[in-house]
Coordinates of C-alpha atoms in Angstrom, one line a residue:
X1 CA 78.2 95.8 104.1
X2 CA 81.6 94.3 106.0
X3 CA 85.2 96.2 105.4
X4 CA 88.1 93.9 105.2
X5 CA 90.7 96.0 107.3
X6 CA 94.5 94.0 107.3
X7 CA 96.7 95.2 110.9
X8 CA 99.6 94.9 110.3
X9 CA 102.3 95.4 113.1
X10 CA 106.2 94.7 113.1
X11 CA 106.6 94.4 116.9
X12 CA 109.7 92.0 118.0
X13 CA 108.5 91.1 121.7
X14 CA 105.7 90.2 123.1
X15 CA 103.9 91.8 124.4
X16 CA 104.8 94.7 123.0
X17 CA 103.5 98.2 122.7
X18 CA 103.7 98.1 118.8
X19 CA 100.8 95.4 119.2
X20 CA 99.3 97.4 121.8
X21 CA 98.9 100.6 119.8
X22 CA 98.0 98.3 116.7
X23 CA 94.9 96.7 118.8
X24 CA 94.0 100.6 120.2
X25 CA 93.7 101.5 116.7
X26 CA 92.0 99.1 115.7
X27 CA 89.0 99.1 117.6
X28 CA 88.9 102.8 117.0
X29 CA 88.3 101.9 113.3
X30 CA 85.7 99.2 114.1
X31 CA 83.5 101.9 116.3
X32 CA 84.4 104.3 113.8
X33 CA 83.2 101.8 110.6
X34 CA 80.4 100.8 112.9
X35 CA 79.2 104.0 113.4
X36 CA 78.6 104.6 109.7
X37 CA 76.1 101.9 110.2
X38 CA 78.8 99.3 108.5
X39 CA 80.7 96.2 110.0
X40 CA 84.4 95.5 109.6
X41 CA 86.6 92.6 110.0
X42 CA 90.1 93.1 110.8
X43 CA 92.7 90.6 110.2
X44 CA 95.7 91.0 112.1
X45 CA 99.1 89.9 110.3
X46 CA 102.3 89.9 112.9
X47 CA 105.3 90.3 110.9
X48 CA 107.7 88.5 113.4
X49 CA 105.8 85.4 113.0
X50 CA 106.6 85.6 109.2
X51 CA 110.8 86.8 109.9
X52 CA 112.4 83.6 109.1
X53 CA 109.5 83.4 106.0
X54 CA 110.3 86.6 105.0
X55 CA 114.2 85.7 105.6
X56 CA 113.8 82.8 102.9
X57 CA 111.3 84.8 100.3
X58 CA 114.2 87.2 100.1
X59 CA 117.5 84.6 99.7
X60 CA 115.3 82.8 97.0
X61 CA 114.9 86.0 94.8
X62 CA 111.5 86.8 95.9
X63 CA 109.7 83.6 95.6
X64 CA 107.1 83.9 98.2
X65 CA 106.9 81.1 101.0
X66 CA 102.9 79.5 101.5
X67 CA 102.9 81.8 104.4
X68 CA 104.2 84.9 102.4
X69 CA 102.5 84.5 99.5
X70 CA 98.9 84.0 101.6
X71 CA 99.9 87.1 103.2
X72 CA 100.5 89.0 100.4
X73 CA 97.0 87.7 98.9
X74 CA 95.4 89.1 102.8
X75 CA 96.7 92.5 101.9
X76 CA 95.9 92.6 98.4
X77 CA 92.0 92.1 98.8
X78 CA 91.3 94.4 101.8
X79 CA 89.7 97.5 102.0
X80 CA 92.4 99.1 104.6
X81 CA 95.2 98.3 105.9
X82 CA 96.6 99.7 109.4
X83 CA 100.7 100.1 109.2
X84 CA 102.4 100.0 112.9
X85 CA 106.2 99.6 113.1
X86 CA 108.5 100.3 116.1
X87 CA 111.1 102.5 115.4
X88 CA 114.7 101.1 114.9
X89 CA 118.2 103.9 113.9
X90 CA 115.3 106.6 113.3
X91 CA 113.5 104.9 110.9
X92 CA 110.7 101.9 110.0
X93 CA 112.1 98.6 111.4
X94 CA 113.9 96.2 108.5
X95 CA 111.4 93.5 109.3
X96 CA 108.5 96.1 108.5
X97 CA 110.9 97.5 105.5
X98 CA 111.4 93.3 104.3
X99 CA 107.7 92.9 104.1
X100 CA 107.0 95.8 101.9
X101 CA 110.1 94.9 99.6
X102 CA 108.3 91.2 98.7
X103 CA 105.2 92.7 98.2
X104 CA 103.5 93.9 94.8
X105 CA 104.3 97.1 93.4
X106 CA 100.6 96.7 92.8
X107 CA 99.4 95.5 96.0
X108 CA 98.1 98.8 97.6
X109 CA 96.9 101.1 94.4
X110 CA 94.8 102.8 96.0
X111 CA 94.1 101.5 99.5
X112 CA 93.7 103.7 102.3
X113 CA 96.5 102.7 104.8
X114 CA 96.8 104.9 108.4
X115 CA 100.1 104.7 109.5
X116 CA 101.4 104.4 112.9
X117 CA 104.9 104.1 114.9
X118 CA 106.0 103.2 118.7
X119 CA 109.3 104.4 120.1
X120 CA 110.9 104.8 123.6
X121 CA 111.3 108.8 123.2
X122 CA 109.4 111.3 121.4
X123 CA 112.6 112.4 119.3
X124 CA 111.3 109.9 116.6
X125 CA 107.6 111.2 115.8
X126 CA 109.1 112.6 112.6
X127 CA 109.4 109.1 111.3
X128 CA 105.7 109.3 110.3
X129 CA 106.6 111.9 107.6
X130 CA 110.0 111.3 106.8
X131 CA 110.4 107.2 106.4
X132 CA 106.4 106.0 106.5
X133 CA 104.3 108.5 104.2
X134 CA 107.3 108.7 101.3
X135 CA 107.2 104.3 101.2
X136 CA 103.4 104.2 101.0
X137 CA 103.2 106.6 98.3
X138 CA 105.3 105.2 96.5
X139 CA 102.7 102.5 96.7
X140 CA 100.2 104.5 95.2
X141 CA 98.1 104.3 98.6
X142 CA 95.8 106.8 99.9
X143 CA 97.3 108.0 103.6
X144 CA 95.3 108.7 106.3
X145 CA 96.1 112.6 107.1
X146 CA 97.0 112.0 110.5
X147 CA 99.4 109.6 111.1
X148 CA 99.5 108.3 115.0
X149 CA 103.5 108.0 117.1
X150 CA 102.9 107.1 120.3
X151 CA 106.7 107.0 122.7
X152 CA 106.3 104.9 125.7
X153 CA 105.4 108.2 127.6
X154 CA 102.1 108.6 125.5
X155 CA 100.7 105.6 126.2
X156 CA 97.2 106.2 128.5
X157 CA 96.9 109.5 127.6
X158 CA 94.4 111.8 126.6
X159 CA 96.6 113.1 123.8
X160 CA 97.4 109.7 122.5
X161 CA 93.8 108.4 122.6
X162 CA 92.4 111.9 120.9
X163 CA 94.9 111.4 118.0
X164 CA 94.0 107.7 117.6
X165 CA 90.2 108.5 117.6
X166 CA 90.9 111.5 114.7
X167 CA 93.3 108.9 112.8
X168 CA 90.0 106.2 113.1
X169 CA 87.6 108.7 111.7
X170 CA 89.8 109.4 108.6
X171 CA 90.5 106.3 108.1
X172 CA 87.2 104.7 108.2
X173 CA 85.6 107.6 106.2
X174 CA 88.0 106.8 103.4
X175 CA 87.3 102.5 103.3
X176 CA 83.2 102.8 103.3
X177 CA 83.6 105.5 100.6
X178 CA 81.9 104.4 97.7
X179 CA 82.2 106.1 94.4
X180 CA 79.4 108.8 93.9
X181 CA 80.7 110.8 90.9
X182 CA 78.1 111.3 87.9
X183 CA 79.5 110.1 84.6
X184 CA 80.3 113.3 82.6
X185 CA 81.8 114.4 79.6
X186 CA 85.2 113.4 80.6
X187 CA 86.7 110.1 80.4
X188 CA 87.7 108.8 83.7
X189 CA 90.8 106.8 83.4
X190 CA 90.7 103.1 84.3
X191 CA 91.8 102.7 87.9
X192 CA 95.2 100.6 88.8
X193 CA 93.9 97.4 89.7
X194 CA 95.8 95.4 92.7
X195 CA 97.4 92.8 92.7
X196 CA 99.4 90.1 95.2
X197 CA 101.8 89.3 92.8
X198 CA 101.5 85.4 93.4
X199 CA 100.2 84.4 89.9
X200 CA 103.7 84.2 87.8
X201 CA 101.8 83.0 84.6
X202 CA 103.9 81.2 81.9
X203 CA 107.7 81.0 82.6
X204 CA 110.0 79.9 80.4
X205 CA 112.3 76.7 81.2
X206 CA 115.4 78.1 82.4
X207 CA 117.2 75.0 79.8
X208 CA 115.5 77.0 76.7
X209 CA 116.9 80.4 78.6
X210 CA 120.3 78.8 78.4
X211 CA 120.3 76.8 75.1
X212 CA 119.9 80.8 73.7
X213 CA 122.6 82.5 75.3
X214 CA 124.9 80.0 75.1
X215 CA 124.3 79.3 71.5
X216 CA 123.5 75.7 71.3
X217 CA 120.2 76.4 69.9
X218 CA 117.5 79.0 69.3
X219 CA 115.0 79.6 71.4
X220 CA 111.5 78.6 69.7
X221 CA 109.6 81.5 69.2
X222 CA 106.0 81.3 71.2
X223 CA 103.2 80.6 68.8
X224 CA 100.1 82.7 69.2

């Protein structure tokens, strides 16, 4: 069976060492899901490609661009996603923080998501646990247990490449999971379904919105 795993990685230059710790980690987690005698197919999303769509999404009150909105569909249907930003005033980077503002409350219920973070000193490896783990709860996702920092010190070491390979293992033990519990005599209740938030359904003409404040004329009620 093939994992959909969404990298997603908030680097500004290129090249830059938030893509390179991305890529490391990634192919940790294909050997890792490949191990388990399953195949994965990772889809990388580079968030400064998508700045000026993510600029517009936001001055239009959240209407998604083509780009954002297929991006937001990317996330919502994978099995994992992989969370690298580089750190900017000790925390996530506002291009990283823009991305998860537009997307679906719903979007991650669920989801196991390692996150990771680059910075020039090791001063910032705190932002793992004090900026990263509290937005992706909110998110209802399921964090990896170790989180991966990597300064521009770390990079080629043994240290950095044992923690990446620990990070893999969690995280690819947690998307080929599948459910094995034995119905019982409690009810199990129904897991939060994800969504991309792209499918607005029925809105109502902003004309009959107005004709009803404004008092020039009820608003029909909906028939069922």
């Amino acid at each position: 069976m093939s994992r959909k795993v969404v990298v997603l990685t908030a680097g500004l230059s290129q090249p830059s060492s938030t893509r390179l710790l991305a890529d490391q980690l990634a192919a940790a987690v294909s050997a890792a899901v490949g191990g388990r005698g399953e195949s994965v197919e990772l889809d990388v999303i580079e968030l400064r490609e998508l700045a000026t769509e993510l600029a517009a999404t936001m001055a239009t009150g959240g209407i998604p661009t083509p780009a954002v909105a297929a991006a937001r569909e990317r996330i919502s249907q994978a099995d994992g996603l992989i969370a690298v930003t580089p750190v900017f005033a000790a925390s996530y980077s506002g291009l990283f923080k823009m991305f998860f503002d537009i997307l679906d409350p719903d979007a991650l219920n669920a989801m196991p998501v390692l996150i990771a973070a680059t910075a020039g000193t090791p001063r910032h490896s705190l932002v793992l646990d004090y900026a990263m783990r509290p937005l992706f709860t909110y998110l209802r996702a399921v964090i990896v247990p170790t989180g991966v920092f990597a300064a521009t010190e770390d990079f080629g070491s043994t240290r950095l490449a044992d923690r990446i390979h620990r990070a893999a293992t969690e995280f690819a033990t947690l998307v080929v999971a599948e459910p094995a519990a034995v119905g019982g005599f409690l009810q199990e209740p129904e897991p939060r379904k994800r969504h991309s938030g792209n499918s607005l359904g029925a809105v109502t003409p902003f004309s009959r919105l107005l004709a009803g404040h404004t008092g020039s004329g009820p608003v029909p009620a909906k028939e069922h």
